[in-house]
Coordinates of C-alpha atoms (C1' of nucleotides) in Angstrom, one line a residue:
Chain A
M22 CA -1.7 -32.8 13.9
E23 CA 1.3 -30.4 14.0
R24 CA 4.8 -31.7 14.4
A25 CA 6.9 -30.6 17.4
D26 CA 9.5 -28.8 15.3
A27 CA 6.9 -27.1 13.3
T28 CA 5.2 -25.8 16.4
R29 CA 8.5 -24.5 17.7
N30 CA 9.3 -22.7 14.5
R31 CA 5.8 -21.2 14.3
V32 CA 6.2 -19.6 17.7
L33 CA 9.7 -18.4 16.8
V34 CA 8.3 -16.8 13.6
L35 CA 5.4 -15.1 15.3
E36 CA 7.6 -13.7 18.1
A37 CA 10.2 -12.5 15.6
A38 CA 7.5 -10.8 13.5
R39 CA 6.0 -9.1 16.6
R40 CA 9.5 -7.8 17.5
L41 CA 10.1 -6.4 14.0
F42 CA 6.6 -4.9 13.5
T43 CA 7.0 -2.9 16.7
S44 CA 10.6 -1.9 16.3
Q45 CA 10.5 -0.5 12.8
D46 CA 8.1 0.8 10.2
P47 CA 5.7 -2.2 9.9
R48 CA 5.3 -1.5 6.1
S49 CA 9.0 -2.0 5.6
V50 CA 9.2 -5.5 7.2
T51 CA 10.0 -8.2 4.6
M52 CA 9.6 -11.9 4.6
E53 CA 13.4 -12.1 4.6
D54 CA 13.6 -9.9 7.7
I55 CA 11.3 -12.1 9.6
A56 CA 13.1 -15.3 8.5
R57 CA 16.4 -13.9 9.6
E58 CA 15.1 -12.6 12.9
A59 CA 13.5 -16.0 13.6
G60 CA 16.6 -17.9 12.6
V61 CA 14.6 -19.9 10.1
G62 CA 14.9 -20.5 6.3
R63 CA 12.6 -18.5 4.0
A64 CA 10.8 -21.6 2.6
T65 CA 9.8 -22.4 6.2
L66 CA 8.0 -19.0 6.3
Y67 CA 6.3 -19.5 2.9
R68 CA 5.1 -22.9 3.9
R69 CA 2.7 -21.4 6.4
Y70 CA 2.3 -17.7 5.4
P71 CA 2.1 -16.4 1.8
D72 CA 3.1 -12.8 2.6
V73 CA 3.8 -10.4 5.4
P74 CA 0.3 -9.0 5.9
T75 CA -0.9 -12.5 6.6
I76 CA 1.7 -12.9 9.4
A77 CA 0.6 -9.6 10.9
A78 CA -3.0 -10.7 10.6
A79 CA -2.2 -13.8 12.5
L80 CA -0.8 -11.8 15.4
L81 CA -3.7 -9.4 15.3
G82 CA -6.3 -12.0 15.1
E83 CA -6.7 -12.8 18.8
H84 CA -7.2 -9.2 19.7
E85 CA -9.8 -8.7 17.0
S86 CA -11.6 -11.9 18.1
A87 CA -11.8 -10.6 21.7
L88 CA -13.5 -7.4 20.5
Q89 CA -15.8 -9.4 18.2
A90 CA -16.9 -11.6 21.0
E91 CA -17.8 -8.6 23.1
L92 CA -19.8 -7.0 20.2
I93 CA -21.8 -10.2 19.9
G94 CA -22.4 -11.3 23.4
G95 CA -20.9 -8.7 25.8
P96 CA -22.7 -6.2 28.0
P97 CA -24.2 -3.1 26.4
P98 CA -23.4 -0.6 25.0
L99 CA -20.7 -2.7 23.3
G100 CA -22.9 -5.7 23.2
P101 CA -26.6 -5.8 22.2
G102 CA -29.2 -3.9 24.2
A103 CA -28.3 -0.3 24.0
P104 CA -29.8 2.2 21.6
P105 CA -28.1 2.4 18.1
A106 CA -26.2 5.7 18.6
Q107 CA -24.7 4.4 21.8
R108 CA -23.7 1.1 20.3
L109 CA -22.1 2.8 17.4
A110 CA -20.2 5.2 19.7
A111 CA -19.0 2.3 21.8
F112 CA -17.9 0.4 18.7
Y113 CA -16.0 3.4 17.5
T114 CA -14.3 3.9 20.9
A115 CA -13.3 0.2 21.1
M116 CA -11.9 0.3 17.5
I117 CA -9.9 3.4 18.2
A118 CA -8.5 1.7 21.3
L119 CA -7.6 -1.4 19.2
L120 CA -5.9 0.8 16.6
E121 CA -4.0 2.7 19.3
E122 CA -2.8 -0.4 21.1
H123 CA -1.8 -2.4 18.1
L124 CA -1.1 0.2 15.4
P125 CA 2.1 -1.4 14.2
L126 CA 0.3 -4.7 13.6
V127 CA -2.7 -3.1 12.0
L128 CA -0.5 -1.1 9.7
G129 CA 1.3 -4.3 8.8
A130 CA -1.8 -6.3 8.2
E131 CA -4.5 -4.0 6.9
T132 CA -2.9 -1.1 5.1
G133 CA -4.4 0.1 1.8
E134 CA -6.4 -2.4 -0.1
A135 CA -5.5 -5.3 2.1
R136 CA -7.9 -3.9 4.7
F137 CA -10.9 -4.9 2.7
R138 CA -9.5 -8.3 2.0
A139 CA -9.0 -9.1 5.7
G140 CA -11.7 -11.2 7.2
A141 CA -12.2 -8.8 10.1
Y142 CA -13.5 -6.1 7.8
G143 CA -16.5 -8.2 6.9
F144 CA -17.3 -8.6 10.6
W145 CA -17.1 -4.8 11.2
R146 CA -19.3 -4.3 8.2
A147 CA -22.0 -6.7 9.3
H148 CA -22.0 -5.2 12.8
V149 CA -22.3 -1.6 11.7
K150 CA -24.9 -2.5 9.1
A151 CA -27.0 -4.1 11.8
I152 CA -26.8 -1.0 13.9
L153 CA -27.7 1.3 11.1
T154 CA -30.6 -0.9 10.0
E155 CA -32.0 -0.9 13.5
A156 CA -31.7 2.8 13.6
G157 CA -33.8 3.0 10.4
V158 CA -31.1 4.4 8.1
K159 CA -32.3 4.4 4.5
D160 CA -29.5 2.7 2.6
A161 CA -27.7 1.1 5.5
L162 CA -25.4 -0.9 3.3
A163 CA -23.9 2.0 1.5
A164 CA -23.7 4.1 4.7
T165 CA -21.8 1.3 6.4
D166 CA -18.6 1.7 4.3
V167 CA -18.8 5.4 4.6
L168 CA -18.9 5.2 8.4
L169 CA -16.1 2.6 8.5
A170 CA -13.8 4.7 6.5
P171 CA -12.5 6.9 9.4
L172 CA -11.3 3.7 11.1
A173 CA -8.8 3.0 8.3
P174 CA -5.4 2.4 9.8
D175 CA -3.8 4.9 7.4
V176 CA -6.2 7.6 8.6
Y177 CA -5.6 7.0 12.2
R178 CA -1.9 6.9 11.8
Y179 CA -2.0 10.2 10.0
Q180 CA -4.1 11.8 12.7
R181 CA -1.9 10.5 15.5
Q182 CA 1.6 10.7 14.1
V183 CA 1.4 13.4 11.5
L184 CA -1.2 15.8 12.9
G185 CA -0.4 14.9 16.5
Y186 CA -3.9 14.5 17.7
S187 CA -4.4 12.5 20.9
Q188 CA -6.3 9.2 21.0
A189 CA -9.0 11.0 23.0
R190 CA -9.4 13.7 20.4
V191 CA -9.8 11.3 17.6
T192 CA -12.2 9.2 19.7
R193 CA -14.3 12.3 20.4
A194 CA -14.5 13.1 16.7
V195 CA -15.8 9.7 15.7
I196 CA -18.3 9.7 18.6
W197 CA -19.5 13.1 17.4
L198 CA -20.0 11.4 14.0
A199 CA -22.0 8.6 15.5
Q200 CA -24.2 10.9 17.5
A201 CA -24.8 13.1 14.4
C202 CA -25.7 10.3 12.1
L203 CA -28.1 8.4 14.3
P204 CA -31.3 10.2 15.4
D205 CA -33.1 10.1 18.8
D206 CA -30.3 8.8 20.9
Chain B
M23 CA 14.0 27.7 -19.9
E24 CA 13.2 24.1 -21.0
R25 CA 15.0 22.6 -23.9
A26 CA 13.0 21.5 -26.9
D27 CA 14.0 17.8 -26.6
A28 CA 13.1 17.9 -22.9
T29 CA 9.7 19.2 -23.7
R30 CA 9.1 16.6 -26.3
N31 CA 10.1 13.8 -23.9
R32 CA 8.0 15.2 -21.1
V33 CA 4.9 15.0 -23.3
L34 CA 5.8 11.6 -24.4
V35 CA 6.2 10.4 -20.9
L36 CA 2.9 11.9 -19.6
E37 CA 1.0 10.4 -22.6
A38 CA 2.6 7.0 -22.1
A39 CA 1.8 7.1 -18.4
R40 CA -1.8 8.0 -19.0
R41 CA -2.2 5.1 -21.4
L42 CA -0.7 2.7 -18.9
F43 CA -2.7 3.9 -15.9
T44 CA -5.9 3.4 -17.8
S45 CA -5.1 0.2 -19.5
Q46 CA -3.9 -1.9 -16.5
D47 CA -4.1 -1.8 -12.7
P48 CA -2.6 1.6 -11.9
R49 CA -0.8 0.2 -8.8
S50 CA 1.2 -2.2 -10.9
V51 CA 2.6 0.4 -13.3
T52 CA 6.4 0.7 -12.8
M53 CA 8.9 3.4 -13.8
E54 CA 10.3 0.9 -16.2
D55 CA 6.9 0.3 -17.8
I56 CA 6.5 4.0 -18.4
A57 CA 10.0 4.5 -19.8
R58 CA 9.5 1.6 -22.2
E59 CA 6.1 2.8 -23.3
A60 CA 7.4 6.3 -23.9
G61 CA 10.5 5.0 -25.7
V62 CA 12.8 6.8 -23.3
G63 CA 15.6 5.8 -21.0
R64 CA 14.9 5.3 -17.3
A65 CA 17.3 8.0 -16.2
T66 CA 15.3 10.5 -18.3
L67 CA 12.2 9.6 -16.1
Y68 CA 14.1 9.9 -12.9
R69 CA 15.5 13.3 -13.9
R70 CA 12.0 14.8 -13.6
Y71 CA 9.9 12.4 -11.5
P72 CA 11.1 10.6 -8.4
D73 CA 8.5 7.9 -8.5
V74 CA 5.3 6.6 -10.1
P75 CA 2.8 8.4 -7.8
T76 CA 4.4 11.7 -8.7
I77 CA 3.8 11.1 -12.4
A78 CA 0.1 10.2 -11.7
A79 CA -0.2 13.3 -9.6
A80 CA 1.1 15.4 -12.5
L81 CA -1.6 14.0 -14.7
L82 CA -4.3 14.4 -12.1
G83 CA -3.2 17.9 -11.1
E84 CA -5.1 19.9 -13.7
H85 CA -8.4 18.2 -12.9
E86 CA -8.0 18.8 -9.2
S87 CA -7.0 22.5 -9.9
A88 CA -10.2 23.0 -11.8
L89 CA -12.3 21.8 -8.9
Q90 CA -10.3 23.8 -6.5
A91 CA -11.0 26.9 -8.5
E92 CA -14.7 26.3 -8.4
L93 CA -14.6 25.7 -4.7
I94 CA -12.9 29.0 -4.1
G95 CA -14.6 31.3 -6.6
G96 CA -17.3 29.4 -8.5
P97 CA -21.1 29.7 -8.1
P98 CA -22.8 28.2 -5.0
P99 CA -23.3 25.6 -3.7
L100 CA -19.9 24.5 -4.8
G101 CA -18.5 28.0 -4.4
P102 CA -19.1 30.3 -1.4
G103 CA -22.6 31.5 -0.5
A104 CA -24.6 28.4 0.2
P105 CA -25.3 27.1 3.7
P106 CA -22.7 24.7 5.1
A107 CA -24.6 21.5 4.7
Q108 CA -25.3 22.2 1.0
R109 CA -21.7 23.2 0.4
L110 CA -20.4 20.0 2.0
A111 CA -22.9 18.0 -0.1
A112 CA -21.8 19.7 -3.2
F113 CA -18.2 19.1 -2.4
Y114 CA -18.8 15.5 -1.8
T115 CA -20.7 15.1 -5.1
A116 CA -17.9 16.8 -7.0
M117 CA -15.2 14.7 -5.3
I118 CA -17.0 11.5 -6.1
A119 CA -17.4 12.6 -9.7
L120 CA -13.6 13.3 -9.8
L121 CA -12.9 9.9 -8.4
E122 CA -15.3 8.2 -10.8
E123 CA -13.8 9.9 -13.9
H124 CA -10.2 9.6 -13.0
L125 CA -10.1 6.6 -10.7
P126 CA -7.0 5.0 -12.4
L127 CA -5.0 8.2 -12.0
V128 CA -6.2 8.7 -8.4
L129 CA -5.3 5.1 -7.5
G130 CA -1.9 5.6 -9.0
A131 CA -1.3 8.9 -7.3
E132 CA -3.0 8.8 -3.9
T133 CA -3.3 5.3 -2.7
G134 CA -2.6 4.5 0.9
E135 CA -0.3 6.8 2.7
A136 CA 0.6 8.8 -0.4
R137 CA -2.9 10.4 -0.2
F138 CA -1.9 12.5 2.7
R139 CA 1.4 13.5 1.3
A140 CA -0.2 14.8 -1.9
G141 CA -0.7 18.5 -1.9
A142 CA -4.3 18.2 -2.9
Y143 CA -5.2 16.7 0.5
G144 CA -4.2 19.8 2.3
F145 CA -6.6 21.8 0.1
W146 CA -9.5 19.5 0.7
R147 CA -8.7 19.7 4.5
A148 CA -8.7 23.5 4.5
H149 CA -12.0 23.6 2.5
V150 CA -13.9 21.2 4.7
K151 CA -12.5 22.7 7.9
A152 CA -13.8 26.1 6.8
I153 CA -17.3 24.7 6.2
L154 CA -17.4 22.9 9.5
T155 CA -16.2 25.9 11.4
E156 CA -18.9 28.1 9.7
A157 CA -21.4 25.5 10.8
G158 CA -20.3 25.7 14.4
V159 CA -18.9 22.2 14.7
K160 CA -17.0 21.9 18.0
D161 CA -13.6 20.4 17.0
A162 CA -13.7 21.2 13.3
L163 CA -10.1 20.2 12.8
A164 CA -10.5 16.6 14.1
A165 CA -13.9 16.2 12.4
T166 CA -12.4 17.2 9.0
D167 CA -10.2 14.1 8.6
V168 CA -13.0 11.9 9.8
L169 CA -15.3 13.4 7.1
L170 CA -12.7 13.2 4.4
A171 CA -12.0 9.5 5.1
P172 CA -14.9 8.2 2.9
L173 CA -13.3 9.9 -0.1
A174 CA -10.2 7.8 0.1
P175 CA -9.6 6.3 -3.4
D176 CA -9.2 2.8 -1.9
V177 CA -12.7 3.1 -0.3
Y178 CA -14.3 4.3 -3.4
R179 CA -12.7 1.6 -5.5
Y180 CA -13.9 -1.0 -3.0
Q181 CA -17.5 0.3 -3.1
R182 CA -17.6 0.5 -6.9
Q183 CA -15.6 -2.5 -8.1
V184 CA -15.9 -5.0 -5.3
L185 CA -19.3 -4.2 -3.8
G186 CA -20.7 -3.1 -7.1
Y187 CA -22.4 0.0 -5.9
S188 CA -23.2 2.7 -8.5
Q189 CA -21.7 6.1 -8.5
A190 CA -25.1 7.6 -7.6
R191 CA -25.5 5.2 -4.6
V192 CA -22.2 6.2 -3.1
T193 CA -22.9 9.8 -3.8
R194 CA -26.3 9.5 -1.9
A195 CA -24.5 7.9 1.0
V196 CA -22.0 10.7 1.5
I197 CA -24.6 13.3 1.0
W198 CA -26.6 11.6 3.7
L199 CA -23.6 11.9 5.8
A200 CA -23.2 15.6 5.1
Q201 CA -26.8 16.3 5.9
A202 CA -26.7 14.3 9.1
C203 CA -23.6 16.0 10.4
L204 CA -24.4 19.7 9.8
P205 CA -27.5 21.0 11.6
D206 CA -30.2 23.4 10.4
D207 CA -29.7 23.0 6.6
Chain C
dT28 C1' 31.7 27.9 -34.9
dT29 C1' 32.9 26.7 -30.6
dA30 C1' 32.1 26.2 -25.7
dT31 C1' 29.1 25.1 -22.2
dA32 C1' 25.5 23.2 -20.0
dA33 C1' 21.6 20.3 -20.1
dC34 C1' 19.8 16.0 -21.5
dT35 C1' 19.8 11.1 -22.5
dG36 C1' 20.1 6.0 -22.4
dG37 C1' 21.9 1.9 -21.1
dA38 C1' 24.5 -0.6 -17.7
dC39 C1' 25.2 -1.7 -12.9
dG40 C1' 24.5 -3.3 -8.1
dC41 C1' 21.2 -4.0 -4.7
dG42 C1' 17.4 -6.0 -2.2
dC43 C1' 13.2 -8.7 -2.2
dT44 C1' 10.2 -12.1 -4.1
dG45 C1' 8.6 -16.8 -4.7
dT46 C1' 9.9 -21.5 -6.1
dC47 C1' 12.5 -25.6 -6.1
dC48 C1' 15.1 -29.6 -4.5
dA49 C1' 18.0 -32.2 -1.7
dC50 C1' 18.4 -33.1 3.1
dT51 C1' 16.8 -33.8 7.9
dT52 C1' 13.7 -34.9 11.5
dA53 C1' 9.5 -36.4 13.8
dT54 C1' 5.9 -39.7 13.8
dT55 C1' 3.8 -44.3 12.7
dC56 C1' 3.5 -49.0 12.0
dC57 C1' 5.4 -53.5 12.2
Chain D
dG27 C1' 13.1 -50.9 18.9
dG28 C1' 13.7 -50.1 14.2
dA29 C1' 12.5 -49.1 9.5
dA30 C1' 9.1 -46.7 6.4
dT31 C1' 6.7 -42.6 5.5
dA32 C1' 5.4 -38.1 5.5
dA33 C1' 6.2 -33.5 7.0
dG34 C1' 9.3 -30.0 7.7
dT35 C1' 13.5 -27.4 6.6
dG36 C1' 17.2 -24.4 4.6
dG37 C1' 19.8 -22.6 1.0
dA38 C1' 20.2 -21.8 -3.8
dC39 C1' 18.2 -19.9 -7.8
dA40 C1' 16.2 -16.8 -11.4
dG41 C1' 13.4 -12.8 -12.1
dC42 C1' 12.0 -8.1 -11.3
dG43 C1' 12.0 -3.4 -10.1
dC44 C1' 14.6 0.2 -8.0
dG45 C1' 17.7 4.1 -8.0
dT46 C1' 22.3 5.7 -9.5
dC47 C1' 26.1 6.5 -12.4
dC48 C1' 28.7 7.8 -16.4
dA49 C1' 29.9 8.4 -21.0
dG50 C1' 28.0 10.0 -25.1
dT51 C1' 24.8 13.4 -27.4
dT52 C1' 22.3 17.4 -28.4
dA53 C1' 20.5 22.1 -27.9
dT54 C1' 21.6 26.8 -26.7
dA55 C1' 24.7 30.9 -26.1
dA56 C1' 28.8 33.5 -27.0

DNA sequence: TTATAACTGGACGCGCTGTCCACTTATTCC
DNA sequence: GGAATAAGTGGACAGCGCGTCCAGTTATAA
């Protein structure tokens, strides 16, 4: 069981990290920043978290879990029951919403290669693969990563902040993709 | 005009960088590594190149230019003349081939956010956007970045080296995507 | 040949990383 | 209630890469 002081510090660290991620470029946040902001020594951080992305992932985890629960057991079209194209479109819409709401955290946790190492990616893969298989796509496995690529945090950030597209516009684009790829909606 | 010693060192640097990129993880190559391998001081490097990705981009540039020339003026379906779906498929195939052949350089130059800052990305965007527009896609601009996402170096590296997919399998997947998205081939 | 400008290399300070160890604090057992 | 024990803590430390600076060197032009 966790000691009282450890609990207190864990909360301090997570709150400090959340503040930093949202108040500056998430990719520039360092372990030292978080320790200083939390008023805690650096070794205390390293005891629990090996690096910054892991801290961001811990903050992001609960939101991802909520979506995952809906995908597994929620009402259609997010949950099971709807035709493949609609399920894929609903998944895309929900993922874009997640990216929009927690972009700083996602950029901190799943930028670049770290995205694939994150546990969540495996879940999204399994989900999309199941949809594609149900729709009768030939090589569902290879198609999965292709269809997940547009959801990369870097891509979404580029579309939103550099190109200036709205959340709705990006959402429409990925829904268009879903409808185009899966036949007989 | 460029001084003789500067030319000599520029060649030394580029050759050293190419060796390093292909003999170790490209993302772990540092400016100091390149300077040491080239037998040159660090300031000499910084005079010409601000960072490692720029050096990788210089090495990659000629190969990208060759493909760009074919896209503009080469024979169809890579060049103009073929129907949109075939042109997109040909573009995908060529890009995957480029990734396969020069993956170390691409990973060094265009990983993560740097991909969008690279000049080449603008070219690929313009090219795909033209194809989509010709095919009558509604919001061709937003669709472009979505369709370019699967070509991100990180994604290809993951498919090839982590998942173990063959070049042909990934190529088939993106061609499937092209065919699905563009109507009446 | 000399003057000028470009080029070069090593040294420097900075910030971040990850580890280590001595100290402190909470919990457990008597 | 008071030790014994284990967990938690913070600051110090060495290492590494970055980006800059300056004094010395070398090529080109007058």
